[in-house]
Short mmCIF file of C-alpha atoms in Angstrom, two decimals:
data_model
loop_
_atom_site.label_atom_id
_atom_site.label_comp_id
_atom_site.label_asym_id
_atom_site.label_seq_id
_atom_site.Cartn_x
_atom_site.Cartn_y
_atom_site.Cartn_z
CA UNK A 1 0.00 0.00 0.00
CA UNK A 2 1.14 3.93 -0.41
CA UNK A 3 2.12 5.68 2.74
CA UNK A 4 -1.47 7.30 2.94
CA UNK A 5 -3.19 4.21 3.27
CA UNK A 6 -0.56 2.75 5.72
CA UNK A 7 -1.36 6.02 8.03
CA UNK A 8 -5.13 5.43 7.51
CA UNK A 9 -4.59 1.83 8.54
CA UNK A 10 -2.21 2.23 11.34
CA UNK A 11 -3.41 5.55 12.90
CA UNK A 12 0.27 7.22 12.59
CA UNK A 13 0.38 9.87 11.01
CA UNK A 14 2.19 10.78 7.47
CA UNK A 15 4.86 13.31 9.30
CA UNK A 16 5.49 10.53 12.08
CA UNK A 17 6.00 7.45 9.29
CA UNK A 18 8.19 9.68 7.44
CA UNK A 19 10.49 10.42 10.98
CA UNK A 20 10.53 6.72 11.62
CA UNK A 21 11.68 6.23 8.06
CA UNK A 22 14.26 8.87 8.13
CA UNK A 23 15.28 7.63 11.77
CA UNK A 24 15.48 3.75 10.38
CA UNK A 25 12.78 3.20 12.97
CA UNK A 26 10.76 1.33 9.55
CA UNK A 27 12.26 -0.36 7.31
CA UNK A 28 11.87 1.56 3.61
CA UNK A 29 9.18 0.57 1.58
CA UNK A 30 9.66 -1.05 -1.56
CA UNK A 31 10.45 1.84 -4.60
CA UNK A 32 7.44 2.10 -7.04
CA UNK A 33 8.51 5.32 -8.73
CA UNK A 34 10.64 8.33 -8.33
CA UNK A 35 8.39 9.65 -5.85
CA UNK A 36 6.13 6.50 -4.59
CA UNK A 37 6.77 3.28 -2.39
CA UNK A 38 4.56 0.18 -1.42
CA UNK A 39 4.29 -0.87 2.07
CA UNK A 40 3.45 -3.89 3.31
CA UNK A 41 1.97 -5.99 6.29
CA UNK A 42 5.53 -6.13 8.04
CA UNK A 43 5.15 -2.35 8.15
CA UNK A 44 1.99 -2.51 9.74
CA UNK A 45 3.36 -4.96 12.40
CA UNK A 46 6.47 -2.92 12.87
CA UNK A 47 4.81 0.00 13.42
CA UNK A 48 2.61 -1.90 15.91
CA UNK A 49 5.44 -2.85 17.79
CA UNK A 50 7.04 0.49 18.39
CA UNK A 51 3.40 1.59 19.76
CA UNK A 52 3.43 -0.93 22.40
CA UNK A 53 7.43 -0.15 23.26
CA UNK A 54 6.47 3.42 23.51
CA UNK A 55 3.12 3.23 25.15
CA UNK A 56 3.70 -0.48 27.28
CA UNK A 57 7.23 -0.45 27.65
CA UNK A 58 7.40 3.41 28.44
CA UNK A 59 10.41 3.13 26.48
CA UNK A 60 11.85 6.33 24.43
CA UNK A 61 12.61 6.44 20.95
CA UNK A 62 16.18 6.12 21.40
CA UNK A 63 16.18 3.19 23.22
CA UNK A 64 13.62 1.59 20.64
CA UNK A 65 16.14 2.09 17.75
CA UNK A 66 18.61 -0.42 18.63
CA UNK A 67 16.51 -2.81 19.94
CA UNK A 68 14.72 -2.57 16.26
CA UNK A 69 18.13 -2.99 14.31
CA UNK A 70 18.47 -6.51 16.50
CA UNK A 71 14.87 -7.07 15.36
CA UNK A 72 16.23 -6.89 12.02
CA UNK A 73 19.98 -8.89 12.34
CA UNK A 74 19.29 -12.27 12.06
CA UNK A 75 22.47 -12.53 13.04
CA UNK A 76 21.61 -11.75 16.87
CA UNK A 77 19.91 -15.14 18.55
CA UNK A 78 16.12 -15.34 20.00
CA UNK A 79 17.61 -15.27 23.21
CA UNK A 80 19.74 -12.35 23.05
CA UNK A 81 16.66 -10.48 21.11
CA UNK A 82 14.53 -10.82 24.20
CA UNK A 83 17.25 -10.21 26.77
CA UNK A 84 17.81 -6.85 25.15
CA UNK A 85 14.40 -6.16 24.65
CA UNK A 86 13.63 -6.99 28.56
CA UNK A 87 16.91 -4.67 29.50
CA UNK A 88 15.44 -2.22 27.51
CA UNK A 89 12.39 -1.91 30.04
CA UNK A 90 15.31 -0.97 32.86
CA UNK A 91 15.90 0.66 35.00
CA UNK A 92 18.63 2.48 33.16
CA UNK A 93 21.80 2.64 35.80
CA UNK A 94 21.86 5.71 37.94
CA UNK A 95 23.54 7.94 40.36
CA UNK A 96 22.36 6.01 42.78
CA UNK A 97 23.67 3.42 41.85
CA UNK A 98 27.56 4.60 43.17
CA UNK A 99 26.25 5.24 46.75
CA UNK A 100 28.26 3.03 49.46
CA UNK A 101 24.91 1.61 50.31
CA UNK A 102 24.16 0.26 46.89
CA UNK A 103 27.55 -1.09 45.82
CA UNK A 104 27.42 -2.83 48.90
CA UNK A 105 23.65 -4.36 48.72
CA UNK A 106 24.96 -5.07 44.84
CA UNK A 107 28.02 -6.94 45.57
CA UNK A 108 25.13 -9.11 48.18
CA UNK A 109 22.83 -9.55 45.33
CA UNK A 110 25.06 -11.16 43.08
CA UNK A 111 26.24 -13.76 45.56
CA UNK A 112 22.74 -14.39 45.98
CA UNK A 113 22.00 -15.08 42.35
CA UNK A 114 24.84 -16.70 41.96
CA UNK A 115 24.50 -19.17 44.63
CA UNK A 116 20.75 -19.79 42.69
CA UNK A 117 22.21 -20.72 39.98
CA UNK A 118 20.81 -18.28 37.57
CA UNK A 119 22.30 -17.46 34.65
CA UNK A 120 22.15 -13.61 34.28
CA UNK A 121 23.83 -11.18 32.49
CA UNK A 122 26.48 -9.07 34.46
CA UNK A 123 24.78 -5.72 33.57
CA UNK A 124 20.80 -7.14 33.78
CA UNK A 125 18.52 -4.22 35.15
CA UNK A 126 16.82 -6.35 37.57
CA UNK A 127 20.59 -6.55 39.84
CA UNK A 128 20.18 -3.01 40.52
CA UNK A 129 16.93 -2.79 41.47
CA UNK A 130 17.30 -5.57 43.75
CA UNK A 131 20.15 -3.28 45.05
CA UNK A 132 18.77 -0.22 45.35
CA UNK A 133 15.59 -1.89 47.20
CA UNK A 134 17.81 -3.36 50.00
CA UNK A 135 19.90 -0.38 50.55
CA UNK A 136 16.32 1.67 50.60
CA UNK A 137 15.19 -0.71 53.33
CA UNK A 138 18.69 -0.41 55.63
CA UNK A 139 18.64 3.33 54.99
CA UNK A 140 15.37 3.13 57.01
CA UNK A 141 16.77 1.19 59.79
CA UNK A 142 15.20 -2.09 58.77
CA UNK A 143 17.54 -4.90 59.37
CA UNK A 144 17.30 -6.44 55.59
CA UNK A 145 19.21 -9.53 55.05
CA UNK A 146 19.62 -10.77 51.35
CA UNK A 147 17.48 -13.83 52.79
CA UNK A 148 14.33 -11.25 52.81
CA UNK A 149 14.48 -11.68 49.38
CA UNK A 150 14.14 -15.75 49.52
CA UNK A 151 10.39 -16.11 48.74
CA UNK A 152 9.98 -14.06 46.07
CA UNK A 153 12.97 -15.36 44.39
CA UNK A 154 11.50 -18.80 45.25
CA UNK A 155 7.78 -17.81 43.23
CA UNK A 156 9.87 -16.22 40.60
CA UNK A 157 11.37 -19.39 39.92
CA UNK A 158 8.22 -21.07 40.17
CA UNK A 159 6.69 -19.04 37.98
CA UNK A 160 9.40 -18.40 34.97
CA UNK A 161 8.91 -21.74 33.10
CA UNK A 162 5.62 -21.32 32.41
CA UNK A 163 5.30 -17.66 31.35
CA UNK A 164 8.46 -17.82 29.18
CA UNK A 165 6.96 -20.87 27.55
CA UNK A 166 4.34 -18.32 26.07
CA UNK A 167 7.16 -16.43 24.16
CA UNK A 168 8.52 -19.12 21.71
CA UNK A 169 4.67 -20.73 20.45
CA UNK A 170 5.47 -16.98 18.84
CA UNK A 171 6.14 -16.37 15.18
CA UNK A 172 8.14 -13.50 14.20
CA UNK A 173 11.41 -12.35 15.79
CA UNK A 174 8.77 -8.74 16.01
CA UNK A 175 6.18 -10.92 17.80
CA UNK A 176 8.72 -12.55 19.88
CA UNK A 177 9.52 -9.33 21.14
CA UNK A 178 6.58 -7.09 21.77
CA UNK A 179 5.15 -10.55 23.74
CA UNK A 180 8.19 -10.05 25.98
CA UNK A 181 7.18 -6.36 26.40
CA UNK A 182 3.49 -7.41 27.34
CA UNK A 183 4.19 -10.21 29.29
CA UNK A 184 6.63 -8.24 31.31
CA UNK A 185 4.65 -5.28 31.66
CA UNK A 186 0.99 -5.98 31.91
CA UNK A 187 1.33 -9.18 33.93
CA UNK A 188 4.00 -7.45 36.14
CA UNK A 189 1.18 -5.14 37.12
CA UNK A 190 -1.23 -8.01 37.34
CA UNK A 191 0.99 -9.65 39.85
CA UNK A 192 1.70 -6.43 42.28
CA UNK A 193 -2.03 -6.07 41.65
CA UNK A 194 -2.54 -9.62 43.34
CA UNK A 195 0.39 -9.69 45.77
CA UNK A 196 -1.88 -6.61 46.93
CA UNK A 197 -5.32 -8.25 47.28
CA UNK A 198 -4.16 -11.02 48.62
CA UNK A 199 -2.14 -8.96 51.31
CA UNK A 200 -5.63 -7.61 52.19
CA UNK A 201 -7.59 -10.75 52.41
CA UNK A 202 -4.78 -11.94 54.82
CA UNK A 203 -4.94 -8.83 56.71
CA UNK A 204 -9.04 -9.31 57.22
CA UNK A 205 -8.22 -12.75 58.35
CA UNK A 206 -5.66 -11.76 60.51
CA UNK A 207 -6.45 -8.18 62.55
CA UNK A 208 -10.31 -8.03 62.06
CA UNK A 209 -11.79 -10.72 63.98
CA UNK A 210 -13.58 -10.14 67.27
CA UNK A 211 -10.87 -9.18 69.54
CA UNK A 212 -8.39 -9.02 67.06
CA UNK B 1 12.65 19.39 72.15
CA UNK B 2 12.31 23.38 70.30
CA UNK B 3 10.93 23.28 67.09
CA UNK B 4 14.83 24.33 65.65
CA UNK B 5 16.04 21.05 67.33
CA UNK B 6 13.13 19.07 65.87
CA UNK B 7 13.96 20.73 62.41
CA UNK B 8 17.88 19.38 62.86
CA UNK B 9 17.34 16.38 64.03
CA UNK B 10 15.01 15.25 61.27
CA UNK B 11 16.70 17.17 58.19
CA UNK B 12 12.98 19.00 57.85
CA UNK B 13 13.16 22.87 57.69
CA UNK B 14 11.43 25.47 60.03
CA UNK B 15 8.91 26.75 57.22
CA UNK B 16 7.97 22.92 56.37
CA UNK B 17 7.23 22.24 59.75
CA UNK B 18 5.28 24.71 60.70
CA UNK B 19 3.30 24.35 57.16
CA UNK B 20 2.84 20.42 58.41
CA UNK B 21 1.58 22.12 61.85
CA UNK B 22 -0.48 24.39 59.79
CA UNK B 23 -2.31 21.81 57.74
CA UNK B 24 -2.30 19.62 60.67
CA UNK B 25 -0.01 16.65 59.35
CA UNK B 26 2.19 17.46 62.61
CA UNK B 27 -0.12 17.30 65.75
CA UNK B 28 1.14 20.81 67.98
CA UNK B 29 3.48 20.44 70.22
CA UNK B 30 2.90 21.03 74.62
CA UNK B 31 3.30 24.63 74.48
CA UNK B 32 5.70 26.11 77.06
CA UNK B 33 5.45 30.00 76.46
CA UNK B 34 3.49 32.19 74.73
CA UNK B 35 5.46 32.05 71.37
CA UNK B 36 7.24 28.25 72.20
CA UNK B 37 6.29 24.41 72.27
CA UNK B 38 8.50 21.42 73.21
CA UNK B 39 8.56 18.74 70.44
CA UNK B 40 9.32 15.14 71.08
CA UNK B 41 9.87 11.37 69.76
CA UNK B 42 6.72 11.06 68.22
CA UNK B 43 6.84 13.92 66.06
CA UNK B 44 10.10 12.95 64.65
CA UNK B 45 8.20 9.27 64.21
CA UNK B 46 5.34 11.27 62.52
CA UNK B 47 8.31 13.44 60.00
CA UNK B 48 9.35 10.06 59.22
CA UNK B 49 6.33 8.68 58.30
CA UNK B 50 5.50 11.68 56.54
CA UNK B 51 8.67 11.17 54.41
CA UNK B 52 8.28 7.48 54.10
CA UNK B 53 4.63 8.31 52.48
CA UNK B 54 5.64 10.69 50.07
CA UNK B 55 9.12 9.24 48.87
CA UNK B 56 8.44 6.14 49.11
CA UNK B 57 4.90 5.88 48.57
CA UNK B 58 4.82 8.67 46.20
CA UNK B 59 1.68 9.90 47.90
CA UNK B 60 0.62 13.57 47.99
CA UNK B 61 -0.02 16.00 50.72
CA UNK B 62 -3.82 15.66 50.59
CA UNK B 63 -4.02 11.84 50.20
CA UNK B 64 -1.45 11.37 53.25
CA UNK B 65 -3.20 13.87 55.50
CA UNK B 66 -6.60 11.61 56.08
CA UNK B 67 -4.12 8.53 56.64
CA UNK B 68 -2.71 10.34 59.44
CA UNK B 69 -5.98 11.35 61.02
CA UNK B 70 -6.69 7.98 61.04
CA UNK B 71 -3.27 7.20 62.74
CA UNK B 72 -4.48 9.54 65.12
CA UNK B 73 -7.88 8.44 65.39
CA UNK B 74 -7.82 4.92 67.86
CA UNK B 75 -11.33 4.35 66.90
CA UNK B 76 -10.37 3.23 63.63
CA UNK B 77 -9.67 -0.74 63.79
CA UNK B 78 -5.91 -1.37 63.04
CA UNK B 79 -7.26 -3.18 59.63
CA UNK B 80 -9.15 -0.76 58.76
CA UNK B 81 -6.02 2.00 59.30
CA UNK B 82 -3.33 -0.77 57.54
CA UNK B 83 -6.60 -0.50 54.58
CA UNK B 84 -6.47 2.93 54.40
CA UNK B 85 -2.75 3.14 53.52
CA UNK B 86 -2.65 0.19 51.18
CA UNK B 87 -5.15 1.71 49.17
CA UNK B 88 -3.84 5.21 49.16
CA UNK B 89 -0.85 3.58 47.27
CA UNK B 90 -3.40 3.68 44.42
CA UNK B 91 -3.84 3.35 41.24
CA UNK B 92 -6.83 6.20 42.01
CA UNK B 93 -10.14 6.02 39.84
CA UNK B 94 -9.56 7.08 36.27
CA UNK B 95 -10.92 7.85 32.83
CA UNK B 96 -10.39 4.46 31.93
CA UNK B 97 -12.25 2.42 34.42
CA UNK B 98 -14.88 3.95 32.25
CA UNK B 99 -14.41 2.01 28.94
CA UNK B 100 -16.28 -0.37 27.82
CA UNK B 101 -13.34 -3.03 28.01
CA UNK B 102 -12.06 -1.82 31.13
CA UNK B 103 -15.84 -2.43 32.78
CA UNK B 104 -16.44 -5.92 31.30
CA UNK B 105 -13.08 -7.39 32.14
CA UNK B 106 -13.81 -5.26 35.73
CA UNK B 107 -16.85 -7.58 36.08
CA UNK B 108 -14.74 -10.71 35.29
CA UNK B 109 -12.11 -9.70 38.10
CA UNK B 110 -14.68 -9.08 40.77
CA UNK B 111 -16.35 -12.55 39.86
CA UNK B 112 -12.43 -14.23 40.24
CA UNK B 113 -11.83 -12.72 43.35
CA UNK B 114 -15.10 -13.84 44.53
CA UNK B 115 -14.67 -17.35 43.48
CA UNK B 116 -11.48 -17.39 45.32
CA UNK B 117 -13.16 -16.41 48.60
CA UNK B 118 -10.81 -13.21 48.79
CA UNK B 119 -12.05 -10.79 51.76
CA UNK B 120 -11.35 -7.65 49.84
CA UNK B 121 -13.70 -4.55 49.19
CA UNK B 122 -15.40 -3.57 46.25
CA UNK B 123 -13.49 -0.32 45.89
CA UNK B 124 -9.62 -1.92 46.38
CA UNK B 125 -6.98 -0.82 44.02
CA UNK B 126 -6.00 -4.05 43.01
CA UNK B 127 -9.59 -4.28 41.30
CA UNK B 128 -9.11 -1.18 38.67
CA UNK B 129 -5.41 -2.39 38.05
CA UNK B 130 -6.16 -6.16 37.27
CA UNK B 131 -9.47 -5.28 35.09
CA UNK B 132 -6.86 -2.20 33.12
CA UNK B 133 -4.46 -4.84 32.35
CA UNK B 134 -6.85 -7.19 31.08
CA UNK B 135 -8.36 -4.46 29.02
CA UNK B 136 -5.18 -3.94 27.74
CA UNK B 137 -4.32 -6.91 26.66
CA UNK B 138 -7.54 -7.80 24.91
CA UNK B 139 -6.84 -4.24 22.85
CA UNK B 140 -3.49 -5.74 21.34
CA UNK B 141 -5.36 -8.65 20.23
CA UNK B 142 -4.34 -11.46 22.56
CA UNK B 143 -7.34 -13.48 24.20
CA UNK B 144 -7.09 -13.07 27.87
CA UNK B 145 -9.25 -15.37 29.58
CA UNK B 146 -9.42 -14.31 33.08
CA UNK B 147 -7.74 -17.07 33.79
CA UNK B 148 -4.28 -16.35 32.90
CA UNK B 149 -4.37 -14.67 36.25
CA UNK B 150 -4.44 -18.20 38.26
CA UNK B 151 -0.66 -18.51 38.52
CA UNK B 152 -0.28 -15.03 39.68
CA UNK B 153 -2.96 -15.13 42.06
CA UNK B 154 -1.98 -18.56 43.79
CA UNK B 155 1.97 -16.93 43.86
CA UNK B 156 0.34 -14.04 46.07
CA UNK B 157 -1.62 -16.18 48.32
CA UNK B 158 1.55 -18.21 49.26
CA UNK B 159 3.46 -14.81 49.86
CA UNK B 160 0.56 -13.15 52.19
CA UNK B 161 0.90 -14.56 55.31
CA UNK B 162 3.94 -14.48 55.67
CA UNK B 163 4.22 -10.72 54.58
CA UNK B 164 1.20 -9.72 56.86
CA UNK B 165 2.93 -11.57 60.00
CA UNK B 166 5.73 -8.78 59.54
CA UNK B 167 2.80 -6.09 60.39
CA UNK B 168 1.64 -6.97 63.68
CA UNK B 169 5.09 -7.29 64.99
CA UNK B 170 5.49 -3.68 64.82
CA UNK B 171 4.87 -1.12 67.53
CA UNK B 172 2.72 2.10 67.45
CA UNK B 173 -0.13 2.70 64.07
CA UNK B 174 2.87 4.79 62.99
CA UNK B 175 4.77 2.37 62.55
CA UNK B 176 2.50 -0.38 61.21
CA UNK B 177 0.98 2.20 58.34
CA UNK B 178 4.99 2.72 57.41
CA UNK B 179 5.58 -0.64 57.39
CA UNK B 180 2.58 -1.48 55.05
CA UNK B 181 4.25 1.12 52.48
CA UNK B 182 7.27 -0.33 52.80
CA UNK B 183 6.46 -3.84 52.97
CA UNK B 184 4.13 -2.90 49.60
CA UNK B 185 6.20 -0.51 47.81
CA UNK B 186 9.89 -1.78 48.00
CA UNK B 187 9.33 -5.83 47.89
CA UNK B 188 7.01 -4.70 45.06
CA UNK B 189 10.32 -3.68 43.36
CA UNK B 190 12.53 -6.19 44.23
CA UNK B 191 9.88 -9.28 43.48
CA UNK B 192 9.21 -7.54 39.51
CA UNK B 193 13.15 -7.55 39.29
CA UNK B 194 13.71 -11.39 40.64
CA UNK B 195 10.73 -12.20 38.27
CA UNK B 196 12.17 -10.23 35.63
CA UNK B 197 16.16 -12.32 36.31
CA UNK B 198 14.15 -15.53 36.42
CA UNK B 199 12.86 -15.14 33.12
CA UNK B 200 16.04 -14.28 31.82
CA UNK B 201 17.70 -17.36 33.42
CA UNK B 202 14.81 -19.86 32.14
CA UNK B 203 14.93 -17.80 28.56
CA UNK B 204 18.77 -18.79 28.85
CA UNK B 205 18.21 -22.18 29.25
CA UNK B 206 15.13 -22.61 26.80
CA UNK B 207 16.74 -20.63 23.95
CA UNK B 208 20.48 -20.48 24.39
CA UNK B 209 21.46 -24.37 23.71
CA UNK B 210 23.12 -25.45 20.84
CA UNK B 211 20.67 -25.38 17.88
CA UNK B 212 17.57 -23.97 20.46
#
């Protein structure tokens, strides 16, 4: 289809598709005439994807960029495609992340993946926010031992094999990675959502009884 | 302790604390003279909570001032009070709990929780985020059968009681209302990162084998 039609079917606007083209955000379309190119269902899907980075993944559009050029190297494996994409997500590393109480809760955390067994990337996001949550909690005075962290690592674990099944019953490298975006995302505020409730059901159970 | 001693010791200015007198987020200190009050422990426990809400809980001035009135106000049932705090977390009421998506799949959560035998109330947080994210998934296409929840929601039972028990441990309402925020907020964090490094260690073992 011509550009019009791909902005009429996709919602993005002529100016926009013409900065993602000029950015390498979409791949060109295929040269008609001097003036004139046909786009095609990958465009529509690509352009889908960089929606739900932006809007799902809250991610900006120069963090998209490379994560689209990996989309596009066959070269880089499945695995590596979805590690980057879930980096991408962050946190980003900051300031705060060269304070003596966060290089020290850091240095904790990776013993304590480590000793799990996990096989994680030196520079994954999740290490410093694991960090920066224990130093947070010594900072207020709370006595936090890495073994606070036990359960949850525990239903993480429990939980992993079956949600990263979902990702490879996927087709394209593009749908393997905006289902890594959603399934990160929206079911990581599903969860909190849940850890929540159930908090509250516990805490009926618990403090309101007669006498309680 | 004078109110410039109170301001040292807890890092809070003079014109912030007498704006949190003001507004009546401080209660007044025993006065001692005509222009002079004496401060003591528990308003440097209230400062702290007052920090703890904001910074940590990201709350605003007018949603933290009725959770300390109820701090202050021993007719309200501890549960009730721990409630009050959990909720004020948020996600408030928006826009979108009015689209047509949002309200069926809102219908479907309320049934789930039901069937579960949750004690939680009709207006909890938890409700709005669970029926946005299954709105939101249903936009991009992907059947979410209310059921994809299950996994999440038996993870969060098995984490409750043990995460409640920390609560009644604690001391004063102070300190139990900080300890909800804390307990919520910053294991919130740390159990979306250890999900988040358990995906990437089962992704590394599904995808990263010779020929996977």
């Amino acid at each position: 289809v011509r550009i019009s039609e791909l902005s009429r079917r996709t919602g993005v606007t002529i100016p926009t598709l013409k900065y993602y083209l000029r950015e390498g955000l979409l791949p060109p379309g295929r040269r008609t005439a001097r003036n004139q190119a046909e786009y095609t269902q990958e465009h529509v899907q690509r352009l889908r994807l960089i929606r739900i980075l932006a809007d799902i993944g809250g991610m900006k559009l120069r963090d998209i960029k490379p994560l689209l050029d990996a989309v596009e190297d066959d070269t880089v494996p499945v695995h590596q495609l979805l590690g980057m994409a879930s980096y991408a997500l962050g946190p980003a590393p900051s300031d705060e992340d060269r304070t003596p109480e966060v290089i020290r809760a850091r240095a904790e955390v990776d013993r304590f993946l480590r000793s799990r067994g996990w096989r994680v990337t030196a520079d994954a996001p999740g290490r410093r926010t694991l960090a920066r949550a224990l130093a947070t909690l010594r900072l207020l005075g709370r006595d936090a031992d890495i073994g606070v962290l036990e359960p949850y690592a525990q239903v993480a674990e429990a939980l992993a094999p079956q949600e990263v099944a979902t990702v490879d019953r996927t087709q394209s490298r593009d749908e393997a990675v905006e289902q890594v975006v959603i399934g990160t995302v929206v079911f990581e505020a599903a969860l909190v959502a849940l850890r929540r409730l159930a908090q509250e059901h516990q805490s009926a159970l618990r403090f309101s009884r007669p006498g309680g």
